Short mmCIF file of C-alpha atoms in Angstrom, two decimals:
data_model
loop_
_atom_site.label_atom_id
_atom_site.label_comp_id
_atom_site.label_asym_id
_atom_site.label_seq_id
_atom_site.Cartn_x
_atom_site.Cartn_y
_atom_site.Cartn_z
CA UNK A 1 13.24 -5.43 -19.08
CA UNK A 2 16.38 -3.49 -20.92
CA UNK A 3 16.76 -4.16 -24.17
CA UNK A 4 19.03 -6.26 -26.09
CA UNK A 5 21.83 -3.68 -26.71
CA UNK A 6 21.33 -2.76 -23.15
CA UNK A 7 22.45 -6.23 -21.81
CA UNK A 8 26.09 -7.50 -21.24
CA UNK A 9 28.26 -8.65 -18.86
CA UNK A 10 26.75 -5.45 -16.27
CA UNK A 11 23.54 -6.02 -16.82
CA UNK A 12 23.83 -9.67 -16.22
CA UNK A 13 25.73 -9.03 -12.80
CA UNK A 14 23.01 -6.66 -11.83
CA UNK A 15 20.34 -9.22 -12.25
CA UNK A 16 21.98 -12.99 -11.61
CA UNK A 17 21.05 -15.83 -12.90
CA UNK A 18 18.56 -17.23 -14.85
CA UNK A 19 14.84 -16.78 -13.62
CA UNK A 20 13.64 -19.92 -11.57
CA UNK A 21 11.29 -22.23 -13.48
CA UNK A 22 7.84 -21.28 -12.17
CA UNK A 23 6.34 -23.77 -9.82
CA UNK A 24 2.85 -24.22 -9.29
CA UNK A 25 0.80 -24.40 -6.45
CA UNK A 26 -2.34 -24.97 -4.99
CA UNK A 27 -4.83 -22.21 -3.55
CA UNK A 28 -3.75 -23.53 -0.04
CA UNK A 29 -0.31 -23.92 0.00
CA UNK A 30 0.97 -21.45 2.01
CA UNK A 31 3.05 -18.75 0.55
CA UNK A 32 3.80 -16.22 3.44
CA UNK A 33 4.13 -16.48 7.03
CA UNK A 34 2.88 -13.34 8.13
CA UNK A 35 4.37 -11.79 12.20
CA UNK A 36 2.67 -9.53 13.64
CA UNK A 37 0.32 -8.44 17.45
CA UNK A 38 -2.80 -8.10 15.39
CA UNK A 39 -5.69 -6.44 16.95
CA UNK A 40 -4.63 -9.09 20.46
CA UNK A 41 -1.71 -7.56 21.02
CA UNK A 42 0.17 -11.15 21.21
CA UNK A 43 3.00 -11.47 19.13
CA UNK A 44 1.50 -13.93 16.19
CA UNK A 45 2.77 -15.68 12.65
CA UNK A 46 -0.42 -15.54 10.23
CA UNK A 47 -0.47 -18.70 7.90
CA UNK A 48 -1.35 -16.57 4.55
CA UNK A 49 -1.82 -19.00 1.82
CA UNK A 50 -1.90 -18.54 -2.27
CA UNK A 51 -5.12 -18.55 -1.92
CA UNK A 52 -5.18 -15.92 0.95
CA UNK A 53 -2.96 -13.98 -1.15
CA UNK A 54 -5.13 -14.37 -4.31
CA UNK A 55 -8.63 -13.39 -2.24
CA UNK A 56 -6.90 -10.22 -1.39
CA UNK A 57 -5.47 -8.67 -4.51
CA UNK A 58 -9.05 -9.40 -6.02
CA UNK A 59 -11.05 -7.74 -3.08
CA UNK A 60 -8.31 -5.11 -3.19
CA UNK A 61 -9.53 -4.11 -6.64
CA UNK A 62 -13.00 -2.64 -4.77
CA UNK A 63 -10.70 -0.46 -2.89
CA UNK A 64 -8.67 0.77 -5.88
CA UNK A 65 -9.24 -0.03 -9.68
CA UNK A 66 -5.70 -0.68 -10.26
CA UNK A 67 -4.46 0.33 -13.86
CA UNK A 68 -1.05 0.03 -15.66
CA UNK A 69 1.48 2.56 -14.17
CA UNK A 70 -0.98 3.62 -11.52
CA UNK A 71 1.64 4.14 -8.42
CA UNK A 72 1.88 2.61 -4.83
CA UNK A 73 3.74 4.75 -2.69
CA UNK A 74 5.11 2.66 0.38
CA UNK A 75 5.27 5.33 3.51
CA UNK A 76 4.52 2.87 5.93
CA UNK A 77 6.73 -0.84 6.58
CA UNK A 78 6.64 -3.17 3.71
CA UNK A 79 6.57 -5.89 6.21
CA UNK A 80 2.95 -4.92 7.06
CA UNK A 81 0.00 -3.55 4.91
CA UNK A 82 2.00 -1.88 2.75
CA UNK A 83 3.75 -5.21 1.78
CA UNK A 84 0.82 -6.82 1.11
CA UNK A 85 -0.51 -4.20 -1.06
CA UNK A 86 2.26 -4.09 -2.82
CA UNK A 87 0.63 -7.69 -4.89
CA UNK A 88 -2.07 -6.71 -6.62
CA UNK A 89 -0.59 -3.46 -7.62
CA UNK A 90 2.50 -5.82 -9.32
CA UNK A 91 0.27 -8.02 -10.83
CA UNK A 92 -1.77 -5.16 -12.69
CA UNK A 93 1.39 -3.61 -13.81
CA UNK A 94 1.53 -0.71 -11.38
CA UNK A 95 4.39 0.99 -10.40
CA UNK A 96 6.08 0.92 -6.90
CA UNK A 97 7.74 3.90 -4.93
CA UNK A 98 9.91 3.21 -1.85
CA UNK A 99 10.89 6.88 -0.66
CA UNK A 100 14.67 7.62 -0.78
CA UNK A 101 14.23 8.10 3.30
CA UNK A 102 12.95 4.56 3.38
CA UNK A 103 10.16 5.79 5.39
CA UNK A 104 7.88 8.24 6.47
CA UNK A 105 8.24 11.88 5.87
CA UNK A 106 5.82 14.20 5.35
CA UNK A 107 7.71 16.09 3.34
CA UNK A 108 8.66 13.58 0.64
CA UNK A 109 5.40 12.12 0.76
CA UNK A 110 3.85 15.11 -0.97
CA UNK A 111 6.57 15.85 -3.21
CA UNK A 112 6.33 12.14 -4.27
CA UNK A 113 1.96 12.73 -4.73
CA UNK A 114 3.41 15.75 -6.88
CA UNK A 115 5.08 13.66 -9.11
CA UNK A 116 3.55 10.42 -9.38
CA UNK A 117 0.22 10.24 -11.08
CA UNK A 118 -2.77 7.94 -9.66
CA UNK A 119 -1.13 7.52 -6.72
CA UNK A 120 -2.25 5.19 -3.41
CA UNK A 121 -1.05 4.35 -0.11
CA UNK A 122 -1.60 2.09 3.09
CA UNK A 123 -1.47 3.93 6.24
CA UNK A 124 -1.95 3.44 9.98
CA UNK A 125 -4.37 6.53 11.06
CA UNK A 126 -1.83 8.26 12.89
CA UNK A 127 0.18 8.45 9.55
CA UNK A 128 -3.05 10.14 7.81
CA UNK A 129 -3.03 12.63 10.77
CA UNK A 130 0.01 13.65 10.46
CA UNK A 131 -0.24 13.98 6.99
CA UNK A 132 -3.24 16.29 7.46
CA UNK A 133 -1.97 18.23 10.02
CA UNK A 134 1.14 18.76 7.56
CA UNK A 135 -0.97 19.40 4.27
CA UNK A 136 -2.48 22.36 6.62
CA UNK A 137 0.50 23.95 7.74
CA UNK A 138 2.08 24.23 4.35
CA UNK A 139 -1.13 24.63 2.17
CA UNK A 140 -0.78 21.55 0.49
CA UNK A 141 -3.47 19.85 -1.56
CA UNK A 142 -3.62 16.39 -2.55
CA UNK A 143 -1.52 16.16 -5.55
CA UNK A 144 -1.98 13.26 -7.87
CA UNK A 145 -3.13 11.31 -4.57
CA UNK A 146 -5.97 8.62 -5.65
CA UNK A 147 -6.45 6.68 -2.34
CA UNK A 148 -4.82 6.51 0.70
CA UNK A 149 -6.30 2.89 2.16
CA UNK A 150 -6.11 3.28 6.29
CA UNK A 151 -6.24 0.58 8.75
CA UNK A 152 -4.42 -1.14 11.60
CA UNK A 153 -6.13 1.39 14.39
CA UNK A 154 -8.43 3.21 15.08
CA UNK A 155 -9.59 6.73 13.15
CA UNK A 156 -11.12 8.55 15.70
CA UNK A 157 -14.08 10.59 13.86
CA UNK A 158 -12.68 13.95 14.05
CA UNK A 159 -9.38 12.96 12.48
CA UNK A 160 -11.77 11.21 9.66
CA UNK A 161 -13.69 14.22 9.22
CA UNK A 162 -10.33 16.55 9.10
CA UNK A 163 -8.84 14.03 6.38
CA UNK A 164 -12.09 14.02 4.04
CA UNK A 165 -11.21 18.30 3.98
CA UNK A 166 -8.00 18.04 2.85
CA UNK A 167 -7.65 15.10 0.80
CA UNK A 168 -12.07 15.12 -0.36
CA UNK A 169 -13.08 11.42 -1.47
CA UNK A 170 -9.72 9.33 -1.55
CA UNK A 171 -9.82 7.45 2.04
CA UNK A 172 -10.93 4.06 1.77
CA UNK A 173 -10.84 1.73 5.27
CA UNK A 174 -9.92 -1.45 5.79
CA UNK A 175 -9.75 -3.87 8.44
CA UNK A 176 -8.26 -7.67 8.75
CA UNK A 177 -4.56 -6.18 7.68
CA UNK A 178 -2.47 -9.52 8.88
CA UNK A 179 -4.83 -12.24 9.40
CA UNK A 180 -7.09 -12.41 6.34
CA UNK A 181 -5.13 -10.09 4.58
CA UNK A 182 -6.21 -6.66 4.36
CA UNK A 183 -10.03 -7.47 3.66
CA UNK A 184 -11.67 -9.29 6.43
CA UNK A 185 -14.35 -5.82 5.42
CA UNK A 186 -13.30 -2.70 3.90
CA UNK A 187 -15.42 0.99 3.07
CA UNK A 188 -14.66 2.26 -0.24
CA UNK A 189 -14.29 6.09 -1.13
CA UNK A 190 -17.74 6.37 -1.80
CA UNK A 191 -18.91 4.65 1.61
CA UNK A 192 -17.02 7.18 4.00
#
């Protein structure tokens, strides 16, 4: 939040109105209706709840300890994992990066590790191959790159195995990304 001699008539027209009074609700009111195939391939909306919602950023913390300023870099759609994630890292005061491209680029991705420190992501596999096949072309290393947290396929073994020599200990996977979210089960850094 700017401070005082930072706000005026600008500020205020950057930022609206008044906050809304804060509203509370119960563990199974639902909070987010969430589209998406799913592992079925029909065309679904997932009933997430506060409580669904709640479950996950807690159970996210075994993935990644989540500290003040640690970043979340959002390569893959919002709308998805990456949108989900994006809760517990706001509620322990991490920082969120939307590349300028709005998307994925391998490119940018690795200048953005470069420059943010602590740094996670949510990524289909394909995304992680790329990204390795990319780190090996240009001899890059993993920056300040913490976790990258993979799910919503499959990562075929060899494409594991390639990932774990560029980027070590920093894939974690999870499975349930829509439905539960994000945690129906999950392998840490240390379990892969």
């Amino acid at each position: 939040v700017p401070t005082a001699p930072l706000r005026g008539p600008a500020w205020e027209a950057r930022v609206g109105p008044a906050p809304m009074p804060l509203v509370p609700r119960d563990p199974g009111d639902l909070a987010w209706l969430f589209f998406t195939s799913g592992t079925t391939g029909a065309p679904k909306g997932a009933m997430l709840t506060h409580g669904n919602l709640l479950a996950m950023s807690v159970r996210t913390l075994e993935v990644d300890a989540i500290g003040l300023g640690d970043a979340l870099l959002h390569v893959c759609p919002m709308s998805h994992g990456s949108g989900l994630y994006a809760i517990p890292w706001l509620a322990r005061g991490g920082v969120q990066v939307v590349p300028r491209s709005g998307g994925f680029r391998e490119a940018e991705v690795f200048e953005l590790l470069g420059v943010h420190p602590r740094a996670s992501l949510f990524a289909a596999p394909t995304v992680v191959k790329r990204m390795v096949r990319w780190a090996q072309a240009h001899g890059e290393g993993p920056g300040h790159l913490r976790t990258i947290a993979f799910g919503g396929g499959p990562m075929y073994l060899e494409d594991l195995l390639d990932a774990q020599r560029v980027f070590g200990d920093r894939l974690a996977q999870i499975y349930g990304q829509g439905e539960s979210p994000m945690t129906i089960s999950l392998m840490s850094r240390d379990a892969l």
